[in-house]
mmCIF file of C-alpha atoms in Angstrom:
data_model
loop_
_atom_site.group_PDB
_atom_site.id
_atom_site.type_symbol
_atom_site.label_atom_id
_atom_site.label_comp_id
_atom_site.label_asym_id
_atom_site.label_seq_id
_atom_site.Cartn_x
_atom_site.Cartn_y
_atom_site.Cartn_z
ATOM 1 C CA UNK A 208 -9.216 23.332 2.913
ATOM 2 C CA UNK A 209 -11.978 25.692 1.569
ATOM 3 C CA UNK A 210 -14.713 25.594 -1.571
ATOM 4 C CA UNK A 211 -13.019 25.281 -5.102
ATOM 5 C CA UNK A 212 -12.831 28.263 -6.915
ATOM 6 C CA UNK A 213 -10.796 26.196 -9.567
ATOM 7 C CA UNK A 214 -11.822 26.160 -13.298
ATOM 8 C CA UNK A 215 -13.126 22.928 -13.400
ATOM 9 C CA UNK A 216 -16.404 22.882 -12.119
ATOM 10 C CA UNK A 217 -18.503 21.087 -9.731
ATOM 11 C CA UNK A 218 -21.222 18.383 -10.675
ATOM 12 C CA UNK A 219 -23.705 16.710 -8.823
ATOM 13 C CA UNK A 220 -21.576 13.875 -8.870
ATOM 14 C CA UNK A 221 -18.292 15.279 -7.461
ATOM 15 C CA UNK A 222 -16.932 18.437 -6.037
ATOM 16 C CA UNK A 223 -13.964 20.553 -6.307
ATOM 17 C CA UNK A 224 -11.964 21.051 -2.979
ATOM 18 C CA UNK A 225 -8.913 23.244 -2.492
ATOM 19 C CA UNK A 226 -6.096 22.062 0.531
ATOM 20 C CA UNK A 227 -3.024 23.697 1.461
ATOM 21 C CA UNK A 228 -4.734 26.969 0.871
ATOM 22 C CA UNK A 229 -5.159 26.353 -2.792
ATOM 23 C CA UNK A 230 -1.863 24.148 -3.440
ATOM 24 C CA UNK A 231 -3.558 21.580 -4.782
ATOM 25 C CA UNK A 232 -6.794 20.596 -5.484
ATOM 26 C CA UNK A 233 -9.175 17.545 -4.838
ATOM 27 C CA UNK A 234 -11.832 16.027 -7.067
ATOM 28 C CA UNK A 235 -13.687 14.200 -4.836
ATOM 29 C CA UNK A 236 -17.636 12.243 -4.877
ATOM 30 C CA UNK A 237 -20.313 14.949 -3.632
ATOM 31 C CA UNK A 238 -22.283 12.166 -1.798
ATOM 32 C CA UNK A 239 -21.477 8.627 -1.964
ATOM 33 C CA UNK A 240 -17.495 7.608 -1.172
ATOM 34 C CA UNK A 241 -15.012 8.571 1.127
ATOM 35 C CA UNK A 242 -14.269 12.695 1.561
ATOM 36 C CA UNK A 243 -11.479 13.928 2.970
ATOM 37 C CA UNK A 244 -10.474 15.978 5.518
ATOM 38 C CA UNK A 245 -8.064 16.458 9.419
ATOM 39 C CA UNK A 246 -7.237 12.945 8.954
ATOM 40 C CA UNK A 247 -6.037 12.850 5.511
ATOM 41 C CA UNK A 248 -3.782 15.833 6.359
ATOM 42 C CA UNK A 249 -2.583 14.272 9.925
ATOM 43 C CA UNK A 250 -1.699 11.232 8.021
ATOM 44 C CA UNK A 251 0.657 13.453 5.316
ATOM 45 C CA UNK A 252 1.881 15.572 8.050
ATOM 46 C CA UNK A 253 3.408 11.932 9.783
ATOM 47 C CA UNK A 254 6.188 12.699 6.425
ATOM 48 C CA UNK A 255 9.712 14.408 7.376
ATOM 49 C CA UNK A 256 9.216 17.574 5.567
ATOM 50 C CA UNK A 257 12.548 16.585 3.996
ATOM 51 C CA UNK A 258 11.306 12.962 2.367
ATOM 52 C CA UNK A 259 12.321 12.797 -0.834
ATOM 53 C CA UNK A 260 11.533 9.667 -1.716
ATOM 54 C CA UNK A 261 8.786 7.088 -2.993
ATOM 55 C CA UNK A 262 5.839 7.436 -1.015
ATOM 56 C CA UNK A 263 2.783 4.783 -1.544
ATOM 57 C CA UNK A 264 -0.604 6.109 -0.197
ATOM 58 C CA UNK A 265 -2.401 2.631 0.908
ATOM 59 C CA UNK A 266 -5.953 3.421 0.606
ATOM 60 C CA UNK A 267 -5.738 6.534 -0.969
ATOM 61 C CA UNK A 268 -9.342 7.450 -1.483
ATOM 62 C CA UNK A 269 -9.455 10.527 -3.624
ATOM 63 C CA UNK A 270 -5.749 11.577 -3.289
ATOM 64 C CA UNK A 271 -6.027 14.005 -0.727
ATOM 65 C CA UNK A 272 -2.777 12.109 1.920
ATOM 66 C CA UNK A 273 -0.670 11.457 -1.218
ATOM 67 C CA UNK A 274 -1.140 15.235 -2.235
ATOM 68 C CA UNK A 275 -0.246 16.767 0.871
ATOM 69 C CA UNK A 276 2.826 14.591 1.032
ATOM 70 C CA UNK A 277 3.893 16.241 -2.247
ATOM 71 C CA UNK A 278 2.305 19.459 -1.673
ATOM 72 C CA UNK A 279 5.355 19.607 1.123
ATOM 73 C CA UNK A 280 8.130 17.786 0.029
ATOM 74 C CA UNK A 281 8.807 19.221 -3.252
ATOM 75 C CA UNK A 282 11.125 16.237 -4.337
ATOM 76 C CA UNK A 283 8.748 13.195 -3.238
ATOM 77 C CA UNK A 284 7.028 10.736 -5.578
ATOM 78 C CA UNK A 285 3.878 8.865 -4.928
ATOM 79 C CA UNK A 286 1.891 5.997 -6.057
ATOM 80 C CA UNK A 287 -2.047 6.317 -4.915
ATOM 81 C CA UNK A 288 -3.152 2.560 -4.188
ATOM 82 C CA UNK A 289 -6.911 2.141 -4.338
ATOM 83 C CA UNK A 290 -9.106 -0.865 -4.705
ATOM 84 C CA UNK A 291 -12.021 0.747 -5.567
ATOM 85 C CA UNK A 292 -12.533 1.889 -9.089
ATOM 86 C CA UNK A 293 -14.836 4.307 -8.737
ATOM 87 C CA UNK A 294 -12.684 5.983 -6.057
ATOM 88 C CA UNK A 295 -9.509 5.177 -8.252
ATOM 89 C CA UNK A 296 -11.260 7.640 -10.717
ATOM 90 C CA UNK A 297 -11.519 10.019 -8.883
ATOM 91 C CA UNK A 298 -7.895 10.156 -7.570
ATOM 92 C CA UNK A 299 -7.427 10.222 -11.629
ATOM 93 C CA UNK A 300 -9.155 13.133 -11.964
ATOM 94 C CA UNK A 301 -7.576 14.506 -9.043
ATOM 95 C CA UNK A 302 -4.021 14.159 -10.671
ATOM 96 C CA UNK A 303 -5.186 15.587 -13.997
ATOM 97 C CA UNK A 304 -6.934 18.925 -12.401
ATOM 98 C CA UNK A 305 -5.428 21.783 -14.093
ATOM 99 C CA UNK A 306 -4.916 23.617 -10.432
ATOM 100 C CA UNK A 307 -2.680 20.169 -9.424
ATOM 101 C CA UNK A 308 -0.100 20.395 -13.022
ATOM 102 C CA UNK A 309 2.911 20.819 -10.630
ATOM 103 C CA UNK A 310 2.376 17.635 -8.309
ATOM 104 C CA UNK A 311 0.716 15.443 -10.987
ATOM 105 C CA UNK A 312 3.768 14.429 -12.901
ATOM 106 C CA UNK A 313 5.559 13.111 -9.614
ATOM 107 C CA UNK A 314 2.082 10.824 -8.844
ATOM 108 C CA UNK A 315 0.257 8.024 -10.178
ATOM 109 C CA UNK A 316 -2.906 5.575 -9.378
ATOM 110 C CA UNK A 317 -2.857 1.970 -8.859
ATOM 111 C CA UNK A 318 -5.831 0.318 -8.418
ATOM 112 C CA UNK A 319 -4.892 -2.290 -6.332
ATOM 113 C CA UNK A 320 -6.024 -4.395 -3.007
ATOM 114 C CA UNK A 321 -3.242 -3.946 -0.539
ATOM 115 C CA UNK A 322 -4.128 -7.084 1.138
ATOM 116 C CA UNK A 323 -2.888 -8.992 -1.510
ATOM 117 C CA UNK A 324 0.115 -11.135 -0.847
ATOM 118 C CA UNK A 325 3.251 -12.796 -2.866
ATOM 119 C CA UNK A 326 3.199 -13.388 -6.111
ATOM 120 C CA UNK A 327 -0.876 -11.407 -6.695
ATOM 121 C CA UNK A 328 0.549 -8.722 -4.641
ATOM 122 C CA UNK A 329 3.076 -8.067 -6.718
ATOM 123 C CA UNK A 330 2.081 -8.681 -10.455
ATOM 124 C CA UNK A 331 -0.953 -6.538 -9.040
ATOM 125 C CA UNK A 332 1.630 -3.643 -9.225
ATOM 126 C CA UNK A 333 2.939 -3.576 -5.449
ATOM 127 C CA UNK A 334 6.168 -4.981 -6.163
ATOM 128 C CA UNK A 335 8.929 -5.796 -3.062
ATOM 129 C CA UNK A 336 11.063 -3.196 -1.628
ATOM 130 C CA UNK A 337 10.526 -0.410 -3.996
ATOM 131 C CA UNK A 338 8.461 2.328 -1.283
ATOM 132 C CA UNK A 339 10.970 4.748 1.242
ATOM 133 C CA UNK A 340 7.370 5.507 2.895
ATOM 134 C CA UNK A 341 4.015 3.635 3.402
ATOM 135 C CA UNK A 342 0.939 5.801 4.537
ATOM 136 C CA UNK A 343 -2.148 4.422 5.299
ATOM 137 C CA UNK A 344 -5.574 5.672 6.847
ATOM 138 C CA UNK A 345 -7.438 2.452 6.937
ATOM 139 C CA UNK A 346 -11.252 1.672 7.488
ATOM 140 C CA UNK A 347 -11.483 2.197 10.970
ATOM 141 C CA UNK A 348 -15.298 1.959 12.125
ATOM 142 C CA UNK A 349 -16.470 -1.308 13.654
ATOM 143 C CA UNK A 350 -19.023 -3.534 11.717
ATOM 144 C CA UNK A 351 -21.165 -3.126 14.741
ATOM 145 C CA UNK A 352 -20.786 0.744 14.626
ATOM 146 C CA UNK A 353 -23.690 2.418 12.966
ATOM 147 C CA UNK A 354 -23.004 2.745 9.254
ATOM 148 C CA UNK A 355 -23.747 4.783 6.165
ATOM 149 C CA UNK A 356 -26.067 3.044 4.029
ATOM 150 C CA UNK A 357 -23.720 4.034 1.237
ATOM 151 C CA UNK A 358 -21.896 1.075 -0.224
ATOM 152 C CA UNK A 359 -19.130 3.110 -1.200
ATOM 153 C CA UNK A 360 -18.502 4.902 1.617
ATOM 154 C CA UNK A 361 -19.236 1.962 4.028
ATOM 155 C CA UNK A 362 -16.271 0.405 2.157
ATOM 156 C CA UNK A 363 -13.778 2.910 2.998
ATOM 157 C CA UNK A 364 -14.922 3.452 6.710
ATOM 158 C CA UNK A 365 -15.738 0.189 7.961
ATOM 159 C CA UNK A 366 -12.921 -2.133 9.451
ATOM 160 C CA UNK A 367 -12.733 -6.092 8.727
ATOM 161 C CA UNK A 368 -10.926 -8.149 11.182
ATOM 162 C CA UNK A 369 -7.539 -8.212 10.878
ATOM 163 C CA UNK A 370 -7.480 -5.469 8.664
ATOM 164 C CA UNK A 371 -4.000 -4.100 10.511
ATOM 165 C CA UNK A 372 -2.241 -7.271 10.116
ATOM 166 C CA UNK A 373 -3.060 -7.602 6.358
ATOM 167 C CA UNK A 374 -2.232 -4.347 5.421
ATOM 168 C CA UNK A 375 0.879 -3.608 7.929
ATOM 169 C CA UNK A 376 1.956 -6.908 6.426
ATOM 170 C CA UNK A 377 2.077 -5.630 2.695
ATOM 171 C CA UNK A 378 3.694 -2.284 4.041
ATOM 172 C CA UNK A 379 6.359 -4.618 5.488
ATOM 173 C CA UNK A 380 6.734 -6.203 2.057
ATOM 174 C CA UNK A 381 7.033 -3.423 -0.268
ATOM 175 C CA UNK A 382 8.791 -0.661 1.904
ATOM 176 C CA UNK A 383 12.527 -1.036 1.492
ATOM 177 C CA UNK A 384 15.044 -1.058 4.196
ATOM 178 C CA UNK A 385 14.241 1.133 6.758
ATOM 179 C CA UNK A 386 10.975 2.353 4.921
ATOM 180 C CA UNK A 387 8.776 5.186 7.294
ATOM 181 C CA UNK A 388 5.412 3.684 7.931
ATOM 182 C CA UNK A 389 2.544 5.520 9.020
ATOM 183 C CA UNK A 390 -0.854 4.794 10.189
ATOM 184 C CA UNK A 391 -4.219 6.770 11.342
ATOM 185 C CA UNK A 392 -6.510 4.995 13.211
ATOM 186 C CA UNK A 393 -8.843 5.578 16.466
ATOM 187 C CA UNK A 394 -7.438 4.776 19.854
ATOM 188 C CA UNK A 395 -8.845 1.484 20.300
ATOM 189 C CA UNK A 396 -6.924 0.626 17.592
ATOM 190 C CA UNK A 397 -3.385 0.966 18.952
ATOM 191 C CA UNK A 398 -3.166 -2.911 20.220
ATOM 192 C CA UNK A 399 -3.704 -3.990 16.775
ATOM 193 C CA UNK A 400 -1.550 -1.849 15.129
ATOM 194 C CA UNK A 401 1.401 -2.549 17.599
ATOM 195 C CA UNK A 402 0.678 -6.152 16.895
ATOM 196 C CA UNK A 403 1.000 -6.136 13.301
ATOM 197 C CA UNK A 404 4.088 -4.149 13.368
ATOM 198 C CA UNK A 405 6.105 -6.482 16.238
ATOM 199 C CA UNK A 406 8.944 -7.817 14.352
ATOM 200 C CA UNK A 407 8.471 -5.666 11.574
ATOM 201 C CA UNK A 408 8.918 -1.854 11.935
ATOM 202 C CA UNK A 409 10.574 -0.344 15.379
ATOM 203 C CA UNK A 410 11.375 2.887 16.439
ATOM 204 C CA UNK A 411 7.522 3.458 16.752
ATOM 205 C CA UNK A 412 6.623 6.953 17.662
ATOM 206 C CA UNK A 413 3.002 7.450 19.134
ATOM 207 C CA UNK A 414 0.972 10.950 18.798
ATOM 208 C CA UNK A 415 -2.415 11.500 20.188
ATOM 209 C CA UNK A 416 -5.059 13.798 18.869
ATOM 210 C CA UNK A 417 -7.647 15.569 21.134
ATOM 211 C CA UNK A 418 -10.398 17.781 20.329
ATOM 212 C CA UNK A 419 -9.181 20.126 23.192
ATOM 213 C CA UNK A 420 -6.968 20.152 25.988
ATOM 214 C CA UNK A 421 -9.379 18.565 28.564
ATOM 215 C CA UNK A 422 -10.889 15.699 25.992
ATOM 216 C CA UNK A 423 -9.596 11.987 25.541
ATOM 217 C CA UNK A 424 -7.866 11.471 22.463
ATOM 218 C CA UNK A 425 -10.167 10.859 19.246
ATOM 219 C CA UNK A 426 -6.999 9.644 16.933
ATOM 220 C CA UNK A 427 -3.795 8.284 16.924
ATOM 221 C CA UNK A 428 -1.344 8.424 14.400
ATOM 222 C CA UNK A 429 1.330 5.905 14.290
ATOM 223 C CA UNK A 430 5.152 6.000 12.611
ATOM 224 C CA UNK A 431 7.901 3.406 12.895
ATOM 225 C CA UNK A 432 10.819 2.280 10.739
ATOM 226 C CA UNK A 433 11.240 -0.973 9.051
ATOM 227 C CA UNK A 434 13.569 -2.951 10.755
ATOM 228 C CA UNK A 435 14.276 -0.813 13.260
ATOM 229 C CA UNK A 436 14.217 -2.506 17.272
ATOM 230 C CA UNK A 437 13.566 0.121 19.032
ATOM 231 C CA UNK A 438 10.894 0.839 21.883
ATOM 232 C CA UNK A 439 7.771 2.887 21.627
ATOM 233 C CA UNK A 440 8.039 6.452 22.248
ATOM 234 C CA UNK A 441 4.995 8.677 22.997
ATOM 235 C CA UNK A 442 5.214 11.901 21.954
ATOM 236 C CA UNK A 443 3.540 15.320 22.719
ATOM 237 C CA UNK A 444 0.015 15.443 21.215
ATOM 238 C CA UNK A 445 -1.800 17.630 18.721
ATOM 239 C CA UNK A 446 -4.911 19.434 20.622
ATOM 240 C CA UNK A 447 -6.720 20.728 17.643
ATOM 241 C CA UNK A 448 -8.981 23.348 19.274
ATOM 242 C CA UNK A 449 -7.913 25.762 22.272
ATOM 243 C CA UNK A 450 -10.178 25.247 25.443
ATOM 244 C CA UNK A 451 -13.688 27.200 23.995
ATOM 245 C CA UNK A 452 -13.453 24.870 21.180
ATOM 246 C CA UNK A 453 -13.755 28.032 18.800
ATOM 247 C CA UNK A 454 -11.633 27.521 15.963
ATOM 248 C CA UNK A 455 -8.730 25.476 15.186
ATOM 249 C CA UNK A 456 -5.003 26.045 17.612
ATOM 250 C CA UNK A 457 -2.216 27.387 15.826
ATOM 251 C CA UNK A 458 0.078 24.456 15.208
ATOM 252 C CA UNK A 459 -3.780 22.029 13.681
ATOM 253 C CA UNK A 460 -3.780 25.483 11.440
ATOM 254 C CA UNK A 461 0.077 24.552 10.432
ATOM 255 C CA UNK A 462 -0.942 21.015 9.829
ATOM 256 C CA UNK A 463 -3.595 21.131 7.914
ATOM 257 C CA UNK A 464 -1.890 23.598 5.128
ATOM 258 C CA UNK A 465 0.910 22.086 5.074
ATOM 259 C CA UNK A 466 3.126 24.750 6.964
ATOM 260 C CA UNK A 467 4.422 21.747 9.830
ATOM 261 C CA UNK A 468 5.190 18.388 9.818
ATOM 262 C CA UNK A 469 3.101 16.087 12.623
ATOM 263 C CA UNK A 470 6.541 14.702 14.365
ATOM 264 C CA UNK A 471 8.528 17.852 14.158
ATOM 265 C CA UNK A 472 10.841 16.624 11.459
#
């Protein structure tokens, strides 16, 4: 990820932002709103680098999971679900950037609330089995946390309850037959997440991410398989800086330009 050097310029309103060491591009809001960064990368990294089918980004902010996704597998599709429509926008202008003309053509935006469910859910543009792969990177902050006083961004960081159920549900509903799922979230989080996806998705595989090798785990990224029945499996994690803490390890380098998939697949 760096500063854009892109034609399209930056504005106070929104900023250009190169990933995958120029790859693809991200127009995304200067202030208010959701930016991305690790976690949208962790969350595309969760992909086999061999998917090559239709991905849909739940929550997809500015575009910046979708992208990486396609930035890697060079035969995926994607649909970018949003509710907001400011933030919808911007994934819009993401897709049309002149630096992003070879991904844009396999992507599109739905703005859509992923919480929706039957008949809404699906006339809103989610229809039933038609996703291989569900990503999501949820709201994760508690309501009790201390939060921005940006609407925007308080939106797209700050959990409601039962937000895993809701939106693990509607993954459930539109991923076909043994559909990937996978989910970035904090720690805390893992009880809920299990619980939405009992009886749904198996096979779960369970990475933590630490700082460095001596610190607890600040996220966990989540995959499992629709339909699947089997156990939880916990698998090495990602330490993302060596033990000084000065710059980022090898293999969080990998990640985060898209050189290595999360899982190893």
């Amino acid at each position: 990820m760096g500063a854009s050097t892109a034609p399209v310029p930056d504005t106070p309103a929104h900023t250009i932002d190169a990933f995958h060491r120029g790859r693809f591009w991200l127009v995304q809001p200067s202030r208010g709103g959701h930016r991305a960064g690790m976690d949208a990368m962790m969350l595309a990294a969760a992909v086999p680098s061999g998917f090559s089918g239709r991905l849909a980004d739940f929550g997809a902010g500015a575009g910046a999971a979708a992208l990486a996704v396609l930035s890697r597998c060079p035969a995926a599709q994607a649909v970018l679900v949003e509710r907001s429509a400011e933030m919808a926008g911007f994934a819009t202008a993401t897709l049309s950037h002149p630096g992003n003309g070879h991904l844009g053509d396999r992507a599109s935006v739905l703005t859509a609330d992923v919480t929706l469910t039957g008949r809404a859910r699906t006339e809103a543009g989610l229809a039933g089995n038609s996703f291989d792969f569900v990503i999501m990177n949820p709201p994760f902050n508690a309501a009790e946390d201390r939060s921005t006083p940006d609407a925007l961004r308080r939106e797209a960081h700050v959990a409601e309850d039962g937000l895993f159920e809701r939106w693990i549900r509607s993954a459930a509903a539109v991923a076909r037959p043994r559909g990937g799922l996978a989910v970035i979230a904090r720690p805390e989080q893992l009880v809920a997440i299990l619980d939405a996806i009992e009886g749904r998705f198996g096979d779960a595989e369970l990475l933590c991410v630490h700082p460095r090798p001596d610190a607890a785990a600040i996220r966990i990224v989540v995959r499992a398989v629709l339909g699947a029945r089997g156990k939880l499996s916990i698998r090495p994690p990602l330490i993302l800086h060596g033990p000084s803490g000065n710059g980022p390890a090898e293999r969080t380098e990998m990640i985060n330009n898209g050189l290595a998939s999360l899982f190893g697949d």
